[in-house]
Short mmCIF file of C-alpha atoms in Angstrom, two decimals:
data_model
loop_
_atom_site.label_atom_id
_atom_site.label_comp_id
_atom_site.label_asym_id
_atom_site.label_seq_id
_atom_site.Cartn_x
_atom_site.Cartn_y
_atom_site.Cartn_z
CA MET A 24 82.94 -0.12 90.05
CA LYS A 25 82.71 1.72 93.39
CA THR A 26 83.12 -0.24 96.59
CA ARG A 27 80.01 -0.22 98.79
CA LEU A 28 79.25 -1.37 102.32
CA LEU A 29 76.20 -3.31 103.40
CA ALA A 30 73.71 -1.15 105.24
CA GLY A 31 72.07 -1.70 108.60
CA ALA A 32 68.40 -2.41 109.17
CA ALA A 33 67.50 1.27 109.51
CA PHE A 34 68.89 2.02 106.07
CA LEU A 35 67.28 -1.04 104.51
CA ALA A 36 63.94 0.20 105.76
CA LEU A 37 64.54 3.55 104.08
CA SER A 38 65.64 2.00 100.79
CA ALA A 39 63.31 -0.97 100.59
CA GLY A 40 62.31 -1.77 97.03
CA THR A 41 65.35 -0.10 95.45
CA ALA A 42 68.36 -1.76 93.87
CA SER A 43 70.87 0.99 94.67
CA ALA A 44 73.82 0.30 96.92
CA ASP A 45 74.83 2.40 99.89
CA PHE A 46 78.05 3.86 101.24
CA ALA A 47 78.60 3.92 105.00
CA LEU A 48 81.10 6.31 106.54
CA THR A 49 82.03 7.08 110.14
CA ILE A 50 83.07 10.69 110.67
CA LEU A 51 85.25 11.07 113.74
CA HIS A 52 85.71 14.68 114.74
CA THR A 53 87.08 17.17 117.27
CA ASN A 54 86.83 20.94 117.56
CA ASP A 55 88.21 23.76 119.71
CA PHE A 56 90.96 21.58 121.18
CA HIS A 57 92.93 24.62 122.39
CA ASP A 58 96.16 22.77 123.17
CA ARG A 59 94.59 20.61 125.88
CA PHE A 60 97.11 17.81 125.32
CA GLU A 61 96.86 16.91 128.99
CA PRO A 62 93.61 15.83 130.72
CA ILE A 63 91.22 18.47 132.01
CA SER A 64 89.01 18.64 135.09
CA GLY A 65 85.23 18.67 134.95
CA SER A 66 85.34 22.46 134.72
CA ALA A 67 87.86 22.35 131.84
CA SER A 68 90.66 23.65 134.07
CA THR A 69 94.01 22.03 134.79
CA CYS A 70 93.73 18.48 136.11
CA SER A 71 96.25 17.36 138.71
CA ALA A 72 98.07 14.05 138.38
CA GLU A 73 96.39 12.88 141.58
CA ASP A 74 92.90 13.64 140.27
CA ASN A 75 93.70 11.98 136.96
CA ALA A 76 94.91 8.86 138.75
CA ALA A 77 91.69 8.88 140.76
CA GLY A 78 89.66 8.82 137.53
CA GLU A 79 88.27 12.33 137.86
CA CYS A 80 89.61 13.83 134.64
CA PHE A 81 88.69 13.88 130.96
CA GLY A 82 90.28 14.07 127.55
CA GLY A 83 93.93 14.55 126.73
CA THR A 84 95.74 13.38 123.62
CA ALA A 85 96.73 10.08 125.20
CA ARG A 86 93.06 9.12 125.62
CA LEU A 87 92.23 10.40 122.16
CA VAL A 88 94.81 8.03 120.66
CA THR A 89 93.10 5.07 122.32
CA ALA A 90 89.57 6.16 121.40
CA LEU A 91 90.54 6.64 117.77
CA ALA A 92 92.23 3.25 117.58
CA GLU A 93 89.10 1.58 118.98
CA ALA A 94 86.78 3.47 116.62
CA ARG A 95 88.86 2.64 113.57
CA ALA A 96 89.00 -1.02 114.55
CA ALA A 97 85.22 -1.13 114.83
CA LYS A 98 84.39 0.71 111.59
CA GLU A 99 85.55 -0.08 108.08
CA ASN A 100 85.52 3.46 106.63
CA THR A 101 86.48 6.32 108.91
CA LEU A 102 87.36 9.97 108.43
CA LEU A 103 89.02 12.15 111.12
CA LEU A 104 88.26 15.85 110.89
CA ASP A 105 88.89 18.91 113.06
CA GLY A 106 86.61 21.95 113.23
CA GLY A 107 89.38 24.45 114.01
CA ASP A 108 91.05 26.18 116.98
CA GLN A 109 93.75 23.68 117.76
CA PHE A 110 95.80 26.70 118.90
CA GLN A 111 95.87 28.70 122.13
CA GLY A 112 94.84 27.87 125.65
CA THR A 113 97.79 26.49 127.61
CA LEU A 114 101.50 27.06 128.11
CA PHE A 115 102.12 24.40 125.48
CA TYR A 116 101.02 26.91 122.85
CA THR A 117 102.89 29.79 124.48
CA TYR A 118 106.13 27.79 124.21
CA HIS A 119 105.67 25.52 121.17
CA LYS A 120 103.21 27.56 119.09
CA GLY A 121 101.73 25.25 116.42
CA ARG A 122 104.53 22.69 116.33
CA MET A 123 103.16 20.47 119.06
CA ALA A 124 99.66 20.48 117.59
CA ALA A 125 101.04 19.48 114.19
CA GLU A 126 103.07 16.63 115.66
CA PHE A 127 100.10 15.04 117.41
CA MET A 128 97.62 15.72 114.62
CA ASN A 129 99.97 13.91 112.24
CA GLN A 130 100.28 11.02 114.68
CA LEU A 131 96.50 10.83 115.10
CA GLY A 132 96.00 10.76 111.35
CA TYR A 133 93.68 13.71 110.71
CA ASP A 134 92.29 13.91 107.19
CA ALA A 135 91.54 17.67 107.20
CA MET A 136 91.13 20.70 109.45
CA ALA A 137 89.28 24.00 109.25
CA VAL A 138 91.25 27.15 110.08
CA GLY A 139 89.90 28.64 113.31
CA ASN A 140 90.25 32.22 114.49
CA HIS A 141 92.85 31.28 117.09
CA GLU A 142 95.08 29.89 114.35
CA PHE A 143 95.65 33.60 113.57
CA ASP A 144 96.49 34.68 117.13
CA ASN A 145 100.16 35.18 116.31
CA GLY A 146 99.63 36.34 112.76
CA PRO A 147 100.05 34.54 109.44
CA GLU A 148 103.63 33.52 110.27
CA VAL A 149 102.75 30.90 112.89
CA LEU A 150 99.85 29.57 110.81
CA ALA A 151 102.15 29.25 107.80
CA GLU A 152 104.66 27.21 109.81
CA PHE A 153 101.82 25.00 111.08
CA ALA A 154 100.58 24.46 107.52
CA ASP A 155 104.05 23.36 106.45
CA LEU A 156 104.28 20.85 109.30
CA LEU A 157 100.76 19.42 109.07
CA ASP A 158 100.21 16.40 106.84
CA ALA A 159 96.47 17.06 106.48
CA PRO A 160 95.06 19.89 104.34
CA LEU A 161 94.02 23.13 106.02
CA LEU A 162 90.73 24.43 104.62
CA MET A 163 89.26 27.95 104.52
CA ALA A 164 86.81 28.78 101.71
CA ASN A 165 85.79 32.26 102.84
CA ALA A 166 89.18 33.97 102.71
CA ASP A 167 91.11 35.57 99.88
CA LEU A 168 94.81 34.84 100.45
CA THR A 169 96.15 36.19 97.17
CA SER A 170 97.68 39.24 98.87
CA GLU A 171 99.20 37.30 101.79
CA PRO A 172 102.42 35.71 100.51
CA LEU A 173 103.02 33.79 103.75
CA LEU A 174 99.85 31.73 103.28
CA LYS A 175 99.36 31.70 99.53
CA GLY A 176 99.31 28.10 98.34
CA LYS A 177 99.33 26.68 101.88
CA ILE A 178 95.56 26.69 102.58
CA ALA A 179 92.85 25.44 100.24
CA LYS A 180 89.19 26.38 99.98
CA SER A 181 88.25 22.73 99.53
CA THR A 182 89.78 19.37 98.79
CA VAL A 183 88.75 15.93 97.55
CA ILE A 184 89.79 12.73 99.25
CA GLU A 185 88.92 9.12 98.52
CA LYS A 186 87.61 6.49 100.92
CA ALA A 187 86.79 2.95 99.76
CA GLY A 188 86.63 4.12 96.17
CA GLU A 189 84.26 6.99 96.98
CA LYS A 190 85.26 10.61 96.45
CA LEU A 191 84.40 13.00 99.27
CA GLY A 192 84.45 16.78 98.97
CA LEU A 193 85.66 18.67 102.05
CA ILE A 194 85.19 22.43 102.48
CA GLY A 195 86.50 24.65 105.30
CA LEU A 196 85.19 27.84 106.91
CA THR A 197 86.72 30.36 109.31
CA PRO A 198 84.89 33.20 111.16
CA VAL A 199 84.10 36.11 108.88
CA ASP A 200 84.92 38.50 111.76
CA ASN A 201 88.46 37.17 112.16
CA PRO A 202 89.97 40.69 112.07
CA GLU A 203 88.05 41.45 115.28
CA LEU A 204 88.79 38.09 116.91
CA ALA A 205 92.46 37.52 116.14
CA SER A 206 95.45 38.94 114.25
CA PRO A 207 95.25 37.83 110.61
CA GLY A 208 96.89 41.01 109.36
CA LYS A 209 95.66 43.40 106.69
CA ASN A 210 96.36 41.25 103.64
CA ILE A 211 93.53 38.72 104.02
CA VAL A 212 89.95 39.46 103.01
CA PHE A 213 87.26 37.36 104.71
CA THR A 214 83.95 36.82 102.93
CA ASP A 215 80.36 35.73 103.55
CA PRO A 216 80.24 32.06 104.59
CA VAL A 217 77.00 31.14 102.80
CA GLN A 218 78.22 32.42 99.44
CA ALA A 219 81.67 30.90 99.92
CA VAL A 220 80.25 27.47 100.76
CA GLN A 221 77.79 27.45 97.86
CA ALA A 222 80.55 28.41 95.41
CA GLU A 223 82.69 25.47 96.52
CA VAL A 224 79.74 23.08 96.53
CA ASP A 225 78.94 24.10 92.96
CA ALA A 226 82.55 23.63 91.89
CA LEU A 227 82.76 20.19 93.51
CA THR A 228 79.44 19.15 92.03
CA GLU A 229 80.73 20.06 88.56
CA GLU A 230 83.58 17.63 89.20
CA GLY A 231 81.06 14.89 89.92
CA ILE A 232 81.48 14.98 93.71
CA ASP A 233 78.11 14.28 95.38
CA LYS A 234 79.14 13.67 98.99
CA ILE A 235 80.18 16.96 100.61
CA ILE A 236 81.28 17.67 104.19
CA LEU A 237 81.79 21.16 105.57
CA LEU A 238 84.31 21.82 108.35
CA SER A 239 82.85 24.99 109.78
CA HIS A 240 84.61 27.05 112.42
CA SER A 241 81.68 29.44 112.46
CA GLY A 242 79.43 28.52 115.39
CA TYR A 243 76.24 26.50 115.78
CA GLY A 244 73.95 29.36 114.73
CA VAL A 245 75.87 30.07 111.51
CA ASP A 246 76.02 26.34 110.77
CA GLN A 247 72.24 26.13 110.89
CA LYS A 248 71.98 29.19 108.64
CA ILE A 249 74.38 27.65 106.13
CA ALA A 250 72.44 24.38 106.12
CA ALA A 251 69.19 26.26 105.49
CA GLU A 252 70.52 28.62 102.82
CA THR A 253 72.77 26.36 100.75
CA THR A 254 72.20 23.22 98.74
CA GLY A 255 74.47 20.21 98.47
CA VAL A 256 76.09 20.14 101.91
CA ASP A 257 75.54 16.72 103.49
CA VAL A 258 77.33 17.05 106.84
CA ILE A 259 78.62 20.04 108.82
CA VAL A 260 81.34 19.40 111.39
CA GLY A 261 81.10 22.47 113.61
CA GLY A 262 83.37 24.48 115.86
CA HIS A 263 83.93 27.96 117.35
CA SER A 264 80.90 28.09 119.68
CA HIS A 265 82.07 25.12 121.80
CA THR A 266 78.66 23.55 121.27
CA LEU A 267 77.81 20.19 122.77
CA LEU A 268 75.33 18.28 120.65
CA SER A 269 74.15 15.07 122.26
CA ASN A 270 71.19 12.78 122.58
CA THR A 271 72.12 11.69 126.11
CA GLU A 272 74.11 14.39 127.93
CA GLU A 273 72.28 16.90 130.08
CA GLY A 274 72.81 20.47 128.98
CA ALA A 275 73.36 19.70 125.31
CA GLU A 276 72.31 22.54 123.01
CA GLY A 277 70.69 20.24 120.50
CA PRO A 278 70.46 16.67 119.21
CA TYR A 279 73.38 14.82 117.65
CA PRO A 280 73.17 15.25 114.76
CA THR A 281 71.02 18.33 114.40
CA MET A 282 69.17 17.96 111.11
CA VAL A 283 68.40 21.06 109.04
CA GLY A 284 66.67 19.79 105.94
CA LYS A 285 68.91 17.04 104.63
CA THR A 286 72.05 18.39 106.32
CA ALA A 287 73.43 16.75 109.48
CA ILE A 288 75.22 19.14 111.89
CA VAL A 289 77.56 17.80 114.58
CA SER A 290 79.80 19.36 117.22
CA ALA A 291 81.68 17.79 120.15
CA TYR A 292 81.98 20.62 122.72
CA ALA A 293 85.69 21.51 123.16
CA TYR A 294 89.09 20.81 124.79
CA GLY A 295 89.24 17.17 123.62
CA ARG A 296 86.68 16.20 126.24
CA SER A 297 84.74 14.12 123.73
CA LEU A 298 85.33 12.48 120.38
CA GLY A 299 82.49 13.03 117.93
CA MET A 300 81.39 9.84 116.17
CA LEU A 301 78.82 10.18 113.37
CA ASP A 302 77.74 7.19 111.29
CA VAL A 303 76.34 8.47 108.00
CA THR A 304 74.93 6.48 105.11
CA PHE A 305 74.76 7.86 101.57
CA ASP A 306 72.61 6.43 98.82
CA ASP A 307 73.84 5.95 95.26
CA ALA A 308 72.96 9.56 94.41
CA GLY A 309 75.03 10.91 97.30
CA GLU A 310 72.03 11.77 99.48
CA VAL A 311 72.18 11.19 103.23
CA VAL A 312 69.62 8.53 104.12
CA GLU A 313 70.75 7.90 107.68
CA ALA A 314 72.86 9.87 110.18
CA THR A 315 73.22 8.63 113.73
CA GLY A 316 75.79 8.79 116.48
CA GLU A 317 76.91 10.37 119.72
CA PRO A 318 80.10 12.01 121.02
CA ARG A 319 82.15 9.61 123.12
CA LEU A 320 83.10 11.09 126.48
CA LEU A 321 86.82 10.52 127.04
CA ASP A 322 86.64 9.77 130.74
CA ALA A 323 88.68 7.41 132.90
CA SER A 324 87.18 4.40 131.13
CA VAL A 325 89.37 5.27 128.13
CA ALA A 326 92.95 4.17 128.77
CA GLU A 327 95.78 6.61 128.17
CA ASP A 328 98.43 5.63 125.65
CA GLN A 329 101.58 5.64 127.74
CA ALA A 330 103.94 6.48 124.91
CA VAL A 331 101.92 9.63 124.27
CA VAL A 332 101.84 10.44 127.99
CA ALA A 333 105.65 10.23 128.00
CA ARG A 334 105.98 12.42 124.89
CA ILE A 335 103.71 15.11 126.34
CA ALA A 336 105.76 15.07 129.56
CA GLU A 337 108.92 15.47 127.51
CA LEU A 338 107.50 18.45 125.62
CA GLY A 339 106.30 19.92 128.90
CA LYS A 340 109.66 19.86 130.68
CA PRO A 341 110.61 23.45 129.77
CA LEU A 342 107.31 24.60 131.24
CA GLU A 343 107.33 22.76 134.54
CA GLU A 344 108.92 25.43 136.71
CA ILE A 345 106.41 28.02 135.56
CA ARG A 346 103.36 25.77 135.58
CA ASN A 347 103.91 24.27 139.00
CA ARG A 348 104.74 27.47 140.85
CA LEU A 349 102.12 28.04 143.54
CA VAL A 350 100.88 31.60 143.41
CA ALA A 351 97.70 31.70 145.49
CA GLU A 352 94.85 29.80 147.07
CA THR A 353 91.10 29.94 146.61
CA THR A 354 88.57 28.76 149.18
CA GLU A 355 86.06 27.77 146.48
CA ALA A 356 86.05 27.00 142.79
CA ILE A 357 86.07 30.13 140.61
CA ASP A 358 83.64 29.86 137.74
CA GLY A 359 85.19 31.01 134.49
CA SER A 360 83.02 28.91 132.21
CA ARG A 361 82.11 30.09 128.76
CA GLU A 362 78.46 29.33 129.50
CA THR A 363 78.42 31.89 132.34
CA CYS A 364 81.02 34.54 131.53
CA ARG A 365 79.62 35.36 128.09
CA VAL A 366 76.04 36.01 129.24
CA GLN A 367 76.06 37.26 132.83
CA GLU A 368 78.16 38.29 135.80
CA CYS A 369 80.61 35.50 136.62
CA ALA A 370 83.02 34.96 139.49
CA MET A 371 86.10 34.83 137.25
CA GLY A 372 85.05 38.02 135.51
CA ASN A 373 84.73 39.81 138.83
CA LEU A 374 88.11 38.55 139.96
CA VAL A 375 89.98 39.50 136.78
CA ALA A 376 88.32 42.93 136.54
CA GLU A 377 89.02 43.67 140.21
CA ALA A 378 92.66 42.62 139.76
CA MET A 379 93.02 44.94 136.78
CA LEU A 380 91.45 47.87 138.60
CA ASP A 381 93.50 47.30 141.73
CA ARG A 382 96.74 47.45 139.72
CA VAL A 383 96.04 50.94 138.34
CA LYS A 384 93.73 52.52 140.92
CA ASP A 385 96.43 55.02 141.88
CA GLN A 386 96.47 56.31 138.27
CA GLY A 387 93.01 57.84 138.43
CA VAL A 388 91.35 54.83 136.80
CA GLN A 389 87.77 54.25 137.93
CA ILE A 390 86.42 51.51 135.66
CA ALA A 391 87.66 48.10 134.55
CA PHE A 392 86.16 45.85 131.93
CA THR A 393 87.33 42.67 130.27
CA ASN A 394 85.79 40.58 127.53
CA GLY A 395 84.20 37.33 128.67
CA GLY A 396 85.76 35.53 125.72
CA GLY A 397 89.21 36.25 127.15
CA LEU A 398 88.43 34.05 130.17
CA ARG A 399 89.22 30.53 129.08
CA ALA A 400 88.79 28.28 132.12
CA SER A 401 87.65 27.93 135.69
CA ILE A 402 89.94 27.35 138.69
CA ASP A 403 89.19 24.58 141.15
CA ALA A 404 89.22 25.11 144.92
CA GLY A 405 92.52 24.89 146.76
CA PRO A 406 96.08 25.85 145.82
CA VAL A 407 96.38 27.80 142.56
CA THR A 408 99.38 27.34 140.26
CA MET A 409 100.68 29.72 137.64
CA GLY A 410 99.75 27.07 135.12
CA GLU A 411 96.11 27.39 136.13
CA VAL A 412 96.25 31.18 135.89
CA LEU A 413 97.75 30.93 132.41
CA THR A 414 95.04 28.51 131.38
CA VAL A 415 92.44 31.12 132.36
CA LEU A 416 94.37 33.94 130.63
CA PRO A 417 96.49 32.37 127.91
CA PHE A 418 96.60 35.15 125.34
CA GLN A 419 99.52 37.17 126.71
CA ASN A 420 97.33 40.27 126.69
CA THR A 421 98.67 43.30 128.46
CA LEU A 422 97.00 45.81 130.74
CA SER A 423 95.76 48.82 128.79
CA THR A 424 94.67 52.16 130.25
CA PHE A 425 92.83 54.95 128.41
CA GLN A 426 90.25 57.69 128.80
CA VAL A 427 86.75 57.81 127.31
CA THR A 428 83.52 59.66 128.01
CA GLY A 429 80.63 58.14 129.91
CA GLU A 430 78.76 57.97 126.61
CA GLU A 431 81.59 55.89 125.14
CA VAL A 432 81.54 53.59 128.19
CA ILE A 433 77.83 53.00 127.59
CA GLY A 434 78.59 52.34 123.92
CA ALA A 435 81.18 49.74 124.89
CA LEU A 436 78.65 48.04 127.18
CA GLU A 437 76.12 48.03 124.32
CA ASN A 438 78.66 46.34 122.08
CA GLY A 439 79.29 43.82 124.83
CA VAL A 440 75.67 42.67 124.91
CA SER A 441 74.98 43.11 121.18
CA GLN A 442 75.57 39.46 120.39
CA ILE A 443 74.57 37.83 123.64
CA GLU A 444 72.21 35.47 121.80
CA GLU A 445 75.25 33.94 120.13
CA GLY A 446 77.31 33.71 123.33
CA ALA A 447 79.86 36.06 121.76
CA GLY A 448 83.08 36.73 123.65
CA ARG A 449 82.55 40.50 123.65
CA PHE A 450 80.29 40.39 126.73
CA LEU A 451 81.92 42.67 129.33
CA GLN A 452 82.76 41.66 132.89
CA VAL A 453 83.34 44.79 134.98
CA ALA A 454 84.69 46.38 138.16
CA GLY A 455 83.99 49.87 139.49
CA LEU A 456 80.83 49.75 137.42
CA GLN A 457 77.28 48.42 137.52
CA TYR A 458 74.86 48.01 134.63
CA SER A 459 71.67 46.33 133.52
CA PHE A 460 70.72 45.00 130.12
CA ASP A 461 67.57 43.75 128.44
CA PRO A 462 68.30 41.17 125.69
CA SER A 463 64.71 41.44 124.40
CA LYS A 464 65.44 44.94 123.08
CA PRO A 465 67.25 45.69 119.81
CA ALA A 466 71.05 45.63 119.86
CA GLY A 467 72.30 49.11 120.70
CA GLU A 468 69.35 49.82 122.99
CA ARG A 469 69.82 47.14 125.63
CA VAL A 470 71.91 48.79 128.36
CA SER A 471 70.47 50.85 131.22
CA ASP A 472 71.12 51.85 134.83
CA VAL A 473 74.87 52.36 134.35
CA ARG A 474 76.48 53.42 137.60
CA VAL A 475 80.08 54.20 138.51
CA ALA A 476 81.76 53.64 141.88
CA GLU A 477 81.80 56.79 144.01
CA GLY A 478 83.20 56.56 147.51
CA ASP A 479 81.48 53.69 149.27
CA GLY A 480 78.64 53.50 146.76
CA PHE A 481 77.70 53.96 143.10
CA GLY A 482 76.28 56.95 141.26
CA PRO A 483 74.80 57.38 137.77
CA ILE A 484 77.34 57.61 134.98
CA ASP A 485 77.69 61.08 133.41
CA PRO A 486 77.67 60.70 129.59
CA ALA A 487 79.68 63.92 129.18
CA LYS A 488 82.31 63.19 131.83
CA THR A 489 85.71 61.65 131.04
CA TYR A 490 86.54 58.46 132.89
CA GLY A 491 89.76 56.51 133.29
CA VAL A 492 89.36 52.91 132.15
CA VAL A 493 91.52 49.80 132.27
CA SER A 494 91.04 46.82 129.99
CA ASN A 495 93.33 44.57 127.96
CA ASN A 496 95.18 45.61 124.82
CA TYR A 497 93.04 43.33 122.62
CA VAL A 498 89.81 45.10 123.59
CA ARG A 499 91.37 48.59 123.54
CA GLN A 500 92.73 48.01 120.03
CA GLY A 501 89.30 47.16 118.65
CA GLY A 502 89.05 43.41 119.17
CA ASP A 503 85.60 41.83 119.60
CA GLY A 504 83.96 44.79 117.89
CA PHE A 505 85.23 47.51 120.23
CA ALA A 506 86.25 49.75 117.31
CA SER A 507 85.13 52.84 119.23
CA LEU A 508 88.05 52.37 121.65
CA VAL A 509 90.74 52.53 118.97
CA GLY A 510 90.85 56.32 119.17
CA ALA A 511 90.59 56.55 122.97
CA ALA A 512 92.56 59.36 124.58
CA ASN A 513 95.81 58.78 126.45
CA ALA A 514 95.88 55.09 125.57
CA TYR A 515 98.74 53.03 126.89
CA ASP A 516 98.66 49.38 125.81
CA PHE A 517 101.94 48.16 127.23
CA GLY A 518 101.20 47.37 130.84
CA PRO A 519 102.08 44.08 132.55
CA ASP A 520 100.81 40.73 131.30
CA LEU A 521 97.24 40.19 132.49
CA ALA A 522 98.10 36.74 133.85
CA ASP A 523 100.82 38.22 136.05
CA VAL A 524 98.41 40.89 137.27
CA LEU A 525 95.88 38.24 138.28
CA ALA A 526 98.45 35.99 140.00
CA GLU A 527 99.92 38.86 142.00
CA TYR A 528 96.50 40.15 143.02
CA MET A 529 95.39 36.73 144.27
CA ALA A 530 98.62 36.34 146.21
CA GLU A 531 98.18 39.77 147.77
CA VAL A 532 94.61 39.30 148.96
CA GLY A 533 95.42 35.92 150.53
CA PRO A 534 93.04 32.97 150.28
CA TYR A 535 90.54 34.24 147.75
CA THR A 536 86.79 33.70 148.08
CA PRO A 537 84.87 34.17 144.84
CA ALA A 538 81.62 36.09 144.98
CA LEU A 539 78.86 37.62 142.90
CA ASP A 540 77.40 40.97 143.97
CA GLY A 541 74.85 41.87 141.30
CA ARG A 542 77.04 44.33 139.42
CA ILE A 543 75.52 43.05 136.15
CA THR A 544 71.74 42.61 136.02
CA ARG A 545 69.79 40.90 133.27
CA LYS A 546 66.27 42.26 132.93
#
């Protein structure tokens, strides 16, 4: 006989008059952690030891250890899941790759994890090593791995685990556009998420599994689509879009959980800032009859586990000289937030694009653009360390120069705004260029008023003229949908590391003052 838990008053009200028992489960979850083992500031940038001691910082693995221990002590049945993108974002990943993430995930006791796009940043090799080290199963239903020997047998489409005598089906999803977002190689075929999820649900249902949780590194919009177009998914633990769902926090994109039909969708922002905590009650038929909760903000009220603090410091020793090196100063905070840089002109975008253009201006380059998704953090006012710069630009992208026509520049700008509704990382921040866009128009017809720097002013772009452009090697090689740039003339992708370019530019200009000048206009 299956073990059941007594329900609360809310459930009893829903099930009054029935004799069926209920099963209560607490789903604890994280997503888009991005190697933020140390605490972060309010703007998700590097947090100094002084600010952390003053109680002004959030997250960090040492706080997560405490929060998980408290949650598990308070709830009888708990599950710890991750929505993907443990990798990439700080020097910890640059140095340790996936080894550090695996160590702490094992210590924290994760039950499963979805494969995010950034798990492919260094190809299948690093992901394969991570899979070998991780105790929990890695899940990815919408990928055919049969032609990739490094990953074959290491990642499952779904898995079944047991809690309190109840069998739970877990399914994983990764972005279908991984080849544009990361470096999975040519051997993996990614497939439609809706079809992939339904196929796994059907297979699990045939096994008698009636409680199914999807770990979806696909974004809030795709999660809602999956919930609407599939049957049998009870809970979706989201990731990829860094979405905050909350019933109390200002600025949340939706309620926690967001209900689509009978499916509960949850997401806990990013960077370990919060721990998602969903209490879900299933009836005897496996239907969700109650789903309530709220992400727990991991602020100074959550004590840091000192053994974990010490271990992180130990793993960070090889990085200290680089991270702590002062490279510049800024008079004000520089906004590099995802919420800004993927939809409009942002201060960090201006800074990075100007730094790129300045480095190659003597090579006949007139235009710079960089993808907003490549900007991963803000920088607080005051002294700037190399560690902060590397947190903004962690991908080790290199400066890339090439030549394209004005028509192709306009095409790149159109691609940049083609998915603005989704907050896609392809949105272009620019220098030496001005443009307007109208998101109410169809994709491909949104850009207008494109002007190129000429002398002390700007003049209309000439579609037939050839222009010198600088970007990063990821964009130039077709990442984020910029396939039109793959065949660009005179392409050279092996310039200096973008983080070094930014640090040296900031040092050269002296105390930097961020500014917006209207170079990108939303109509």
